[in-house]
Tab-separated table of C-alpha atoms and ligand atoms in Angstrom:
chain	number	residue	atom	x	y	z
L	1	UNK	CA	34.089	-57.969	-49.004
L	2	UNK	CA	36.143	-60.017	-51.429
L	3	UNK	CA	39.301	-61.741	-50.326
L	4	UNK	CA	42.545	-59.842	-50.781
L	5	UNK	CA	43.910	-60.173	-54.326
L	6	UNK	CA	47.603	-60.373	-55.118
L	7	UNK	CA	47.441	-57.790	-57.876
L	8	UNK	CA	44.665	-55.404	-58.892
L	9	UNK	CA	45.042	-54.022	-62.405
L	10	UNK	CA	43.150	-50.818	-63.106
L	11	UNK	CA	42.422	-50.323	-66.790
L	12	UNK	CA	41.567	-52.741	-69.587
L	13	UNK	CA	43.551	-51.250	-72.462
L	14	UNK	CA	46.631	-52.931	-73.971
L	15	UNK	CA	48.782	-52.088	-70.924
L	16	UNK	CA	46.329	-53.538	-68.411
L	17	UNK	CA	45.629	-56.663	-70.480
L	18	UNK	CA	49.323	-57.350	-70.920
L	19	UNK	CA	49.845	-56.929	-67.174
L	20	UNK	CA	46.967	-59.334	-66.502
L	21	UNK	CA	48.283	-61.998	-68.867
L	22	UNK	CA	51.784	-61.857	-67.415
L	23	UNK	CA	50.622	-61.883	-63.801
L	24	UNK	CA	48.354	-64.835	-64.555
L	25	UNK	CA	51.247	-66.746	-66.155
L	26	UNK	CA	53.017	-66.319	-62.809
L	27	UNK	CA	50.003	-67.804	-61.022
L	28	UNK	CA	48.976	-64.688	-59.186
L	29	UNK	CA	45.460	-64.113	-57.966
L	30	UNK	CA	44.488	-61.063	-59.989
L	31	UNK	CA	41.543	-58.769	-60.562
L	32	UNK	CA	41.306	-56.622	-63.679
L	33	UNK	CA	39.056	-53.543	-63.718
L	34	UNK	CA	37.857	-51.891	-66.891
L	35	UNK	CA	35.092	-51.977	-69.456
L	36	UNK	CA	33.571	-54.477	-71.849
L	37	UNK	CA	34.955	-52.678	-74.913
L	38	UNK	CA	38.465	-52.877	-73.415
L	39	UNK	CA	39.514	-49.405	-74.571
L	40	UNK	CA	37.910	-46.695	-76.698
L	41	UNK	CA	41.312	-45.966	-78.180
L	42	UNK	CA	41.751	-49.549	-79.258
L	43	UNK	CA	38.417	-50.022	-81.008
L	44	UNK	CA	38.637	-46.638	-82.724
L	45	UNK	CA	41.982	-47.163	-84.456
L	46	UNK	CA	41.281	-47.515	-88.195
L	47	UNK	CA	44.506	-49.230	-89.317
L	48	UNK	CA	47.430	-50.171	-87.125
L	49	UNK	CA	50.716	-50.513	-88.957
L	50	UNK	CA	53.206	-50.696	-86.119
L	51	UNK	CA	52.079	-53.685	-84.057
L	52	UNK	CA	54.782	-56.271	-84.614
L	53	UNK	CA	53.570	-59.415	-86.315
L	54	UNK	CA	50.141	-58.009	-87.162
L	55	UNK	CA	50.575	-55.600	-90.076
L	56	UNK	CA	47.485	-53.726	-91.271
L	57	UNK	CA	45.234	-54.937	-88.499
L	58	UNK	CA	42.292	-52.737	-87.481
L	59	UNK	CA	41.688	-51.727	-83.878
L	60	UNK	CA	38.584	-53.918	-83.705
L	61	UNK	CA	40.463	-56.924	-85.034
L	62	UNK	CA	43.227	-56.394	-82.515
L	63	UNK	CA	40.613	-56.159	-79.789
L	64	UNK	CA	39.240	-59.555	-80.896
L	65	UNK	CA	42.709	-61.059	-80.689
L	66	UNK	CA	43.215	-59.626	-77.210
L	67	UNK	CA	39.801	-60.937	-76.207
L	68	UNK	CA	40.559	-64.461	-77.399
L	69	UNK	CA	43.860	-64.351	-75.585
L	70	UNK	CA	42.492	-63.360	-72.180
L	71	UNK	CA	39.526	-65.738	-72.546
L	72	UNK	CA	41.907	-68.607	-73.221
L	73	UNK	CA	43.546	-67.819	-69.880
L	74	UNK	CA	40.249	-67.417	-68.035
L	75	UNK	CA	40.877	-63.776	-67.316
L	76	UNK	CA	37.693	-61.774	-66.846
L	77	UNK	CA	37.288	-58.043	-66.764
L	78	UNK	CA	35.464	-56.767	-63.698
L	79	UNK	CA	33.244	-54.087	-65.212
L	80	UNK	CA	33.707	-51.451	-62.587
L	81	UNK	CA	35.249	-48.030	-62.459
L	82	UNK	CA	37.574	-47.446	-59.549
L	83	UNK	CA	36.973	-44.133	-57.782
L	84	UNK	CA	39.860	-43.973	-55.382
L	85	UNK	CA	42.793	-46.142	-54.289
L	86	UNK	CA	44.123	-45.976	-50.742
L	87	UNK	CA	47.691	-47.047	-50.022
L	88	UNK	CA	47.300	-48.551	-46.571
L	89	UNK	CA	50.886	-49.785	-46.321
L	90	UNK	CA	50.246	-53.527	-46.108
L	91	UNK	CA	47.672	-53.426	-48.865
L	92	UNK	CA	45.667	-51.188	-51.191
L	93	UNK	CA	41.975	-50.434	-50.798
L	94	UNK	CA	40.165	-49.850	-54.105
L	95	UNK	CA	36.871	-48.016	-53.780
L	96	UNK	CA	33.981	-48.527	-56.188
L	97	UNK	CA	31.137	-46.374	-54.934
L	98	UNK	CA	30.464	-47.892	-51.506
L	99	UNK	CA	32.263	-51.167	-52.212
L	100	UNK	CA	35.912	-51.878	-51.404
L	101	UNK	CA	38.330	-54.313	-53.020
L	102	UNK	CA	41.686	-55.158	-51.477
L	103	UNK	CA	44.955	-56.052	-53.197
L	104	UNK	CA	48.562	-56.381	-52.120
L	105	UNK	CA	49.910	-54.686	-55.263
L	106	UNK	CA	48.469	-52.419	-57.947
L	107	UNK	CA	49.130	-51.852	-61.630
L	108	UNK	CA	47.698	-48.572	-62.906
L	109	UNK	CA	46.939	-48.741	-66.618
L	110	UNK	CA	44.278	-46.094	-66.946
L	111	UNK	CA	45.407	-44.524	-70.220
L	112	UNK	CA	45.262	-40.798	-70.680
L	113	UNK	CA	42.138	-38.828	-71.475
L	114	UNK	CA	41.787	-36.553	-68.565
L	115	UNK	CA	39.646	-33.536	-69.222
L	116	UNK	CA	41.543	-30.314	-68.757
L	117	UNK	CA	40.847	-28.708	-65.397
L	118	UNK	CA	38.619	-25.640	-65.413
L	119	UNK	CA	40.101	-22.274	-64.531
L	120	UNK	CA	40.338	-22.075	-60.764
L	121	UNK	CA	39.529	-25.768	-60.274
L	122	UNK	CA	42.953	-26.861	-59.041
L	123	UNK	CA	43.651	-23.698	-57.053
L	124	UNK	CA	40.402	-24.034	-55.105
L	125	UNK	CA	40.519	-27.778	-54.577
L	126	UNK	CA	39.669	-28.447	-50.932
L	127	UNK	CA	38.626	-24.801	-50.559
L	128	UNK	CA	35.141	-25.391	-51.846
L	129	UNK	CA	35.962	-27.412	-54.957
L	130	UNK	CA	35.563	-31.161	-54.577
L	131	UNK	CA	35.321	-34.274	-56.732
L	132	UNK	CA	33.169	-36.440	-54.490
L	133	UNK	CA	29.754	-34.922	-53.936
L	134	UNK	CA	28.479	-37.817	-51.874
L	135	UNK	CA	31.525	-37.528	-49.581
L	136	UNK	CA	31.428	-33.828	-48.822
L	137	UNK	CA	27.792	-32.810	-49.320
L	138	UNK	CA	26.947	-33.013	-45.581
L	139	UNK	CA	29.459	-30.176	-45.022
L	140	UNK	CA	27.243	-27.882	-47.116
L	141	UNK	CA	24.060	-28.100	-45.037
L	142	UNK	CA	22.089	-24.886	-45.521
L	143	UNK	CA	24.434	-23.737	-48.268
L	144	UNK	CA	24.500	-23.367	-52.038
L	145	UNK	CA	26.244	-25.999	-54.127
L	146	UNK	CA	26.958	-26.017	-57.858
L	147	UNK	CA	27.537	-29.276	-59.661
L	148	UNK	CA	29.450	-29.343	-62.924
L	149	UNK	CA	28.472	-32.694	-64.413
L	150	UNK	CA	30.412	-34.295	-67.265
L	151	UNK	CA	28.152	-37.346	-67.532
L	152	UNK	CA	24.667	-38.646	-66.764
L	153	UNK	CA	25.936	-40.358	-63.611
L	154	UNK	CA	26.522	-36.944	-62.061
L	155	UNK	CA	22.743	-36.462	-62.064
L	156	UNK	CA	22.284	-39.136	-59.428
L	157	UNK	CA	24.806	-37.420	-57.182
L	158	UNK	CA	23.105	-34.069	-57.789
L	159	UNK	CA	19.762	-35.487	-56.623
L	160	UNK	CA	21.454	-36.853	-53.520
L	161	UNK	CA	23.190	-33.570	-52.719
L	162	UNK	CA	19.878	-31.793	-53.245
L	163	UNK	CA	18.428	-33.610	-50.230
L	164	UNK	CA	21.131	-32.217	-47.966
L	165	UNK	CA	21.830	-28.634	-48.997
L	166	UNK	CA	19.829	-25.441	-49.432
L	167	UNK	CA	20.125	-25.081	-53.200
L	168	UNK	CA	21.708	-26.958	-56.073
L	169	UNK	CA	22.686	-25.537	-59.452
L	170	UNK	CA	23.511	-28.102	-62.122
L	171	UNK	CA	25.696	-27.275	-65.108
L	172	UNK	CA	25.632	-30.094	-67.692
L	173	UNK	CA	28.826	-30.447	-69.753
L	174	UNK	CA	27.047	-32.725	-72.251
L	175	UNK	CA	24.187	-32.374	-74.709
L	176	UNK	CA	21.451	-34.640	-73.306
L	177	UNK	CA	18.740	-33.061	-71.218
L	178	UNK	CA	19.538	-33.742	-67.545
L	179	UNK	CA	16.952	-35.703	-65.600
L	180	UNK	CA	16.904	-34.063	-62.178
L	181	UNK	CA	14.694	-33.340	-59.195
L	182	UNK	CA	12.393	-30.389	-59.845
L	183	UNK	CA	13.959	-27.845	-57.528
L	184	UNK	CA	17.469	-28.246	-58.930
L	185	UNK	CA	18.258	-25.296	-61.185
L	186	UNK	CA	19.756	-26.364	-64.492
L	187	UNK	CA	22.148	-23.828	-65.993
L	188	UNK	CA	22.988	-24.430	-69.638
L	189	UNK	CA	25.913	-22.135	-70.200
L	190	UNK	CA	29.640	-22.304	-70.796
L	191	UNK	CA	31.809	-22.353	-67.663
L	192	UNK	CA	34.653	-19.847	-67.814
L	193	UNK	CA	36.030	-20.013	-64.294
L	194	UNK	CA	35.530	-21.112	-60.725
L	195	UNK	CA	36.304	-17.967	-58.795
L	196	UNK	CA	37.235	-17.256	-55.201
L	197	UNK	CA	39.984	-15.628	-53.160
L	198	UNK	CA	40.355	-17.687	-50.002
L	199	UNK	CA	37.664	-20.130	-50.987
L	200	UNK	CA	35.004	-20.635	-53.646
L	201	UNK	CA	32.740	-17.628	-54.130
L	202	UNK	CA	31.187	-18.071	-57.557
L	203	UNK	CA	31.110	-19.821	-60.878
L	204	UNK	CA	31.598	-17.469	-63.777
L	205	UNK	CA	29.770	-18.487	-66.936
L	206	UNK	CA	29.616	-16.847	-70.332
L	207	UNK	CA	26.246	-15.237	-69.689
L	208	UNK	CA	25.899	-15.125	-65.924
L	209	UNK	CA	27.535	-15.692	-62.555
L	210	UNK	CA	26.368	-18.031	-59.807
L	211	UNK	CA	27.135	-17.260	-56.165
L	212	UNK	CA	27.947	-20.561	-54.547
L	213	UNK	CA	29.596	-22.014	-51.425
L	214	UNK	CA	30.807	-25.181	-53.057
L	215	UNK	CA	31.463	-26.640	-56.505
L	216	UNK	CA	31.593	-30.329	-57.287
L	217	UNK	CA	33.276	-31.268	-60.556
L	218	UNK	CA	32.091	-34.742	-61.579
L	219	UNK	CA	34.039	-36.188	-64.507
L	220	UNK	CA	34.335	-39.424	-66.488
L	221	UNK	CA	38.024	-39.870	-66.105
L	222	UNK	CA	40.010	-39.165	-63.034
L	223	UNK	CA	43.612	-38.067	-63.106
L	224	UNK	CA	46.012	-40.479	-61.373
L	225	UNK	CA	46.731	-37.873	-58.695
L	226	UNK	CA	43.093	-37.970	-57.718
L	227	UNK	CA	42.707	-41.693	-58.182
L	228	UNK	CA	45.701	-42.536	-55.967
L	229	UNK	CA	46.197	-39.810	-53.354
L	230	UNK	CA	49.895	-39.298	-52.695
L	231	UNK	CA	51.138	-40.600	-56.057
L	232	UNK	CA	53.970	-38.567	-57.602
L	233	UNK	CA	53.283	-37.031	-61.013
L	234	UNK	CA	55.485	-35.454	-63.627
L	235	UNK	CA	53.343	-32.860	-65.401
L	236	UNK	CA	50.238	-34.936	-66.204
L	237	UNK	CA	51.858	-38.369	-66.207
L	238	UNK	CA	52.523	-40.817	-63.383
L	239	UNK	CA	56.202	-40.726	-62.476
L	240	UNK	CA	57.827	-44.158	-62.855
L	241	UNK	CA	61.303	-45.644	-63.009
L	242	UNK	CA	62.470	-48.208	-65.570
L	243	UNK	CA	60.832	-50.980	-63.509
L	244	UNK	CA	57.502	-49.169	-63.629
L	245	UNK	CA	57.655	-48.434	-59.903
L	246	UNK	CA	55.778	-45.336	-58.776
L	247	UNK	CA	56.775	-43.505	-55.589
L	248	UNK	CA	54.377	-45.738	-53.621
L	249	UNK	CA	55.821	-49.189	-52.823
L	250	UNK	CA	53.696	-51.894	-54.432
L	251	UNK	CA	52.061	-49.485	-56.864
L	252	UNK	CA	53.192	-49.831	-60.492
L	253	UNK	CA	51.998	-48.003	-63.607
L	254	UNK	CA	52.121	-48.665	-67.347
L	255	UNK	CA	50.929	-47.395	-70.720
L	256	UNK	CA	49.787	-43.956	-71.800
L	257	UNK	CA	49.319	-42.853	-68.173
L	258	UNK	CA	53.094	-42.845	-67.605
L	259	UNK	CA	54.017	-40.789	-70.665
L	260	UNK	CA	54.775	-40.644	-74.352
L	261	UNK	CA	54.946	-42.172	-76.883
L	262	UNK	CA	51.290	-43.198	-76.838
L	263	UNK	CA	51.585	-46.530	-78.659
L	264	UNK	CA	50.258	-50.075	-78.327
L	265	UNK	CA	53.585	-51.881	-78.218
L	266	UNK	CA	55.013	-49.529	-75.642
L	267	UNK	CA	51.882	-49.949	-73.515
L	268	UNK	CA	52.041	-53.733	-73.767
L	269	UNK	CA	55.751	-53.845	-72.910
L	270	UNK	CA	55.320	-51.605	-69.904
L	271	UNK	CA	52.312	-53.619	-68.745
L	272	UNK	CA	54.496	-56.695	-68.798
L	273	UNK	CA	57.351	-55.004	-66.926
L	274	UNK	CA	54.909	-53.677	-64.328
L	275	UNK	CA	53.343	-57.109	-63.795
L	276	UNK	CA	56.656	-58.918	-63.484
L	277	UNK	CA	57.941	-56.378	-60.979
L	278	UNK	CA	54.685	-56.580	-59.057
L	279	UNK	CA	55.240	-60.343	-58.898
L	280	UNK	CA	58.750	-59.942	-57.495
L	281	UNK	CA	57.477	-57.316	-55.056
L	282	UNK	CA	54.949	-59.864	-53.782
L	283	UNK	CA	57.506	-62.655	-53.608
L	284	UNK	CA	59.691	-60.473	-51.385
L	285	UNK	CA	56.880	-59.777	-48.921
T	1	UNK	CA	47.990	-42.392	-30.017
T	2	UNK	CA	45.326	-40.110	-31.498
T	3	UNK	CA	43.115	-38.398	-28.934
T	4	UNK	CA	39.602	-37.095	-29.481
T	5	UNK	CA	39.395	-33.291	-29.278
T	6	UNK	CA	36.289	-31.088	-28.998
T	7	UNK	CA	35.182	-27.486	-29.547
T	8	UNK	CA	35.488	-26.866	-25.811
T	9	UNK	CA	39.148	-27.816	-25.410
T	10	UNK	CA	40.364	-27.185	-28.943
T	11	UNK	CA	42.214	-23.897	-28.598
T	12	UNK	CA	43.860	-24.846	-25.307
T	13	UNK	CA	45.031	-28.184	-26.651
T	14	UNK	CA	46.683	-26.725	-29.719
T	15	UNK	CA	48.259	-23.834	-27.802
T	16	UNK	CA	49.648	-25.645	-24.769
T	17	UNK	CA	52.069	-27.897	-26.581
T	18	UNK	CA	55.805	-27.657	-27.058
T	19	UNK	CA	55.623	-30.054	-30.015
T	20	UNK	CA	53.655	-29.575	-33.251
T	21	UNK	CA	50.003	-30.594	-33.045
T	22	UNK	CA	48.312	-32.593	-35.790
T	23	UNK	CA	44.516	-32.519	-36.072
T	24	UNK	CA	42.547	-34.916	-38.261
T	25	UNK	CA	39.101	-33.485	-39.121
T	26	UNK	CA	36.732	-36.343	-39.852
T	27	UNK	CA	33.113	-37.583	-39.742
T	28	UNK	CA	31.500	-40.975	-39.443
T	29	UNK	CA	29.874	-40.824	-42.918
T	30	UNK	CA	33.167	-40.167	-44.715
T	31	UNK	CA	34.766	-43.219	-46.370
T	32	UNK	CA	38.245	-41.746	-46.967
T	33	UNK	CA	38.302	-40.633	-43.304
T	34	UNK	CA	37.857	-44.248	-42.221
T	35	UNK	CA	40.821	-45.251	-44.360
T	36	UNK	CA	42.984	-42.400	-43.149
T	37	UNK	CA	42.445	-42.869	-39.430
T	38	UNK	CA	44.430	-46.137	-39.019
T	39	UNK	CA	47.233	-44.600	-41.097
T	40	UNK	CA	47.360	-41.499	-38.873
T	41	UNK	CA	47.286	-43.819	-35.866
T	42	UNK	CA	50.401	-45.590	-37.179
T	43	UNK	CA	52.144	-42.292	-37.879
T	44	UNK	CA	51.336	-41.088	-34.364
T	45	UNK	CA	52.943	-44.199	-32.891
T	46	UNK	CA	56.052	-43.733	-34.984
T	47	UNK	CA	56.351	-40.055	-34.084
T	48	UNK	CA	55.593	-40.500	-30.405
T	49	UNK	CA	56.965	-37.599	-28.388
T	50	UNK	CA	57.733	-35.572	-31.514
T	51	UNK	CA	54.186	-34.441	-32.259
T	52	UNK	CA	50.750	-34.605	-30.640
T	53	UNK	CA	47.858	-36.122	-32.539
T	54	UNK	CA	44.181	-35.292	-32.229
T	55	UNK	CA	41.038	-36.003	-34.213
T	56	UNK	CA	37.974	-33.782	-34.353
T	57	UNK	CA	34.532	-34.941	-35.453
T	58	UNK	CA	33.182	-32.102	-37.626
T	59	UNK	CA	29.545	-33.069	-37.057
T	60	UNK	CA	29.836	-32.872	-33.300
T	61	UNK	CA	32.116	-29.833	-33.259
T	62	UNK	CA	30.733	-27.349	-35.757
T	63	UNK	CA	32.400	-24.316	-34.163
T	64	UNK	CA	35.933	-25.476	-34.824
T	65	UNK	CA	35.000	-26.864	-38.242
T	66	UNK	CA	33.554	-23.476	-39.202
T	67	UNK	CA	36.491	-21.578	-37.712
T	68	UNK	CA	38.891	-23.469	-39.978
T	69	UNK	CA	36.477	-23.426	-42.943
T	70	UNK	CA	36.575	-27.175	-43.431
T	71	UNK	CA	35.162	-27.733	-46.935
T	72	UNK	CA	36.315	-31.294	-47.580
T	73	UNK	CA	37.181	-34.136	-45.281
T	74	UNK	CA	39.440	-35.679	-44.291
T	75	UNK	CA	41.441	-32.500	-43.702
T	76	UNK	CA	44.593	-32.741	-41.628
T	77	UNK	CA	46.092	-29.588	-40.118
T	78	UNK	CA	49.424	-29.030	-38.439
T	79	UNK	CA	49.647	-26.378	-35.703
T	80	UNK	CA	52.704	-24.811	-34.147
T	81	UNK	CA	52.449	-22.401	-31.221
T	82	UNK	CA	48.719	-22.248	-31.745
T	83	UNK	CA	48.698	-21.334	-35.425
T	84	UNK	CA	48.195	-23.476	-38.490
T	85	UNK	CA	51.419	-24.042	-40.429
T	86	UNK	CA	50.387	-26.753	-42.873
T	87	UNK	CA	47.460	-28.813	-44.054
T	88	UNK	CA	46.389	-31.415	-46.538
T	89	UNK	CA	42.993	-32.490	-47.800
T	90	UNK	CA	42.074	-36.074	-48.594
T	91	UNK	CA	43.669	-39.444	-47.946
T	92	UNK	CA	47.482	-39.752	-48.009
T	93	UNK	CA	49.758	-42.773	-47.583
T	94	UNK	CA	51.916	-43.002	-44.484
T	95	UNK	CA	55.185	-41.914	-46.091
T	96	UNK	CA	53.608	-38.797	-47.574
T	97	UNK	CA	52.143	-37.833	-44.214
T	98	UNK	CA	55.517	-38.320	-42.547
T	99	UNK	CA	57.143	-36.144	-45.218
T	100	UNK	CA	54.647	-33.352	-44.523
T	101	UNK	CA	55.097	-33.590	-40.744
T	102	UNK	CA	58.861	-33.969	-41.053
T	103	UNK	CA	59.056	-30.370	-42.246
T	104	UNK	CA	57.697	-29.140	-38.914
T	105	UNK	CA	59.357	-31.441	-36.399
I	301	FAD	C1	42.226	-43.227	-83.224
I	301	FAD	C2	43.486	-43.765	-82.605
I	301	FAD	C3	44.398	-44.455	-83.381
I	301	FAD	C4	45.580	-44.978	-82.809
I	301	FAD	N1	46.432	-45.657	-83.607
I	301	FAD	C5	47.556	-46.183	-83.076
I	301	FAD	C6	48.448	-46.951	-83.895
I	301	FAD	O1	48.238	-47.133	-85.093
I	301	FAD	N2	49.545	-47.492	-83.313
I	301	FAD	C7	49.818	-47.323	-81.979
I	301	FAD	O2	50.828	-47.874	-81.517
I	301	FAD	N3	49.000	-46.596	-81.189
I	301	FAD	C8	47.867	-46.027	-81.707
I	301	FAD	N4	47.031	-45.290	-80.887
I	301	FAD	C9	47.408	-45.078	-79.466
I	301	FAD	C10	46.939	-46.242	-78.574
I	301	FAD	O3	45.548	-46.363	-78.718
I	301	FAD	C11	47.300	-46.022	-77.110
I	301	FAD	O4	48.662	-45.741	-76.979
I	301	FAD	C12	46.957	-47.262	-76.258
I	301	FAD	O5	45.590	-47.564	-76.335
I	301	FAD	C13	47.355	-47.047	-74.797
I	301	FAD	O6	46.995	-48.159	-74.034
I	301	FAD	P1	46.732	-48.062	-72.468
I	301	FAD	O7	46.442	-49.446	-72.029
I	301	FAD	O8	47.842	-47.326	-71.817
I	301	FAD	O9	45.470	-47.121	-72.276
I	301	FAD	P2	44.009	-47.154	-72.908
I	301	FAD	O10	43.980	-47.909	-74.178
I	301	FAD	O11	43.541	-45.744	-72.935
I	301	FAD	O12	43.131	-47.991	-71.855
I	301	FAD	C14	42.853	-47.536	-70.563
I	301	FAD	C15	41.578	-48.187	-70.092
I	301	FAD	O13	41.448	-48.025	-68.681
I	301	FAD	C16	40.129	-47.687	-68.372
I	301	FAD	N5	40.118	-46.938	-67.113
I	301	FAD	C17	40.605	-45.691	-66.882
I	301	FAD	N6	40.423	-45.332	-65.607
I	301	FAD	C18	39.806	-46.375	-64.998
I	301	FAD	C19	39.326	-46.598	-63.662
I	301	FAD	N7	39.467	-45.668	-62.718
I	301	FAD	N8	38.731	-47.776	-63.368
I	301	FAD	C20	38.584	-48.718	-64.336
I	301	FAD	N9	39.004	-48.557	-65.624
I	301	FAD	C21	39.600	-47.396	-65.946
I	301	FAD	C22	39.674	-46.832	-69.547
I	301	FAD	O14	38.266	-46.795	-69.635
I	301	FAD	C23	40.330	-47.572	-70.708
I	301	FAD	O15	39.476	-48.595	-71.159
I	301	FAD	C24	45.852	-44.777	-81.438
I	301	FAD	C25	44.933	-44.059	-80.665
I	301	FAD	C26	43.765	-43.566	-81.220
I	301	FAD	C27	42.796	-42.812	-80.337
């Protein structure tokens, strides 16, 4: 296990990078999680006209400027996707598959691109619907499990679940042909609803229905409520005050994930506010 | 303090209590359960005398796990006079847990 960081920043878009730069200026021991491209939304922007001081810059050019900036400060992006964050009181535990990072404070800067929940998904959460197949699969010994996979990674989990349960159905939500163990039944059909009264009973698709005891929904992006259990939301945004405090002490949030407008300068400003308040939170400890 | 509870003494333990009873359903292979258990332990110390705290290993006690249709762990249930009055599924920070329990104490 790594040593305990001062601040863990989750997300490598403008908000996260700005938080990282400002925390580093204050000499904090930080870790920044995200991806090598920084942010899909950044590199895709054709022409940005409202970033002060950089008129008519493209998203890719702005990404290069950000990259030079963080490199000059020796900030690296840890290329990992955080699955779940536990507020332990004294510290936060950040799970990446089976690995755990620890930090005294957190800045959430995950952006917003959460896939809309399926019909029945939220209602049946914990009543047969789950998001972590590897966590809950042993509870389905001898039972039927359906996996709704939004990405290729879900295939690995499906193969694992298949070793533990009676039968696995796999519904791919993407085009590529899934690469799965032979006895997993692939169902290429449109999901209409996860149905059940007290608990999950079936998955209703356009052309058929599957009787199932459990459904695992495995997505690319996790909503903050799932990522940080116990965090307060306001519709689909993280609830923050003007200091970027969430309801959990030591947990701050910034950028698109806290609400509109969805803009670079707002994200950067909030990332800075979040980092500076995380620093004063740490100094008070 | 959080005491271990089993299929055999489950129903008696939740019935014979004049305070609310909190049960943490867990298993050794469950990562979030490992994170939750020290938090529940802290809550139990802070609420000493106001509620009783138990944990039940779902692998070793399949009868109770099936009776309460545990589909995800950790699941935490609150019982009053022998019946379930509240529950939550998944990890929660200490303050959130105390808010949930506060409603029943
Ligand atoms: C085509 C397009 C054009 C745009 N043009 C403009 C414009 O001209 N002007 C303007 O002001 N705004 C524009 N925007 C909006 C702007 O892109 C966003 O407001 C901005 O990117 C938000 O920054 P952010 O840091 O909050 O989130 P994001 O940029 O979305 O970054 C979040 C990052 O966090 C990562 N992440 C998420 N969850 C995790 C996790 N669990 N673990 C690790 N990493 C994670 C994501 O992969 C992503 O890289 C445009 C957007 C698009 C799509």
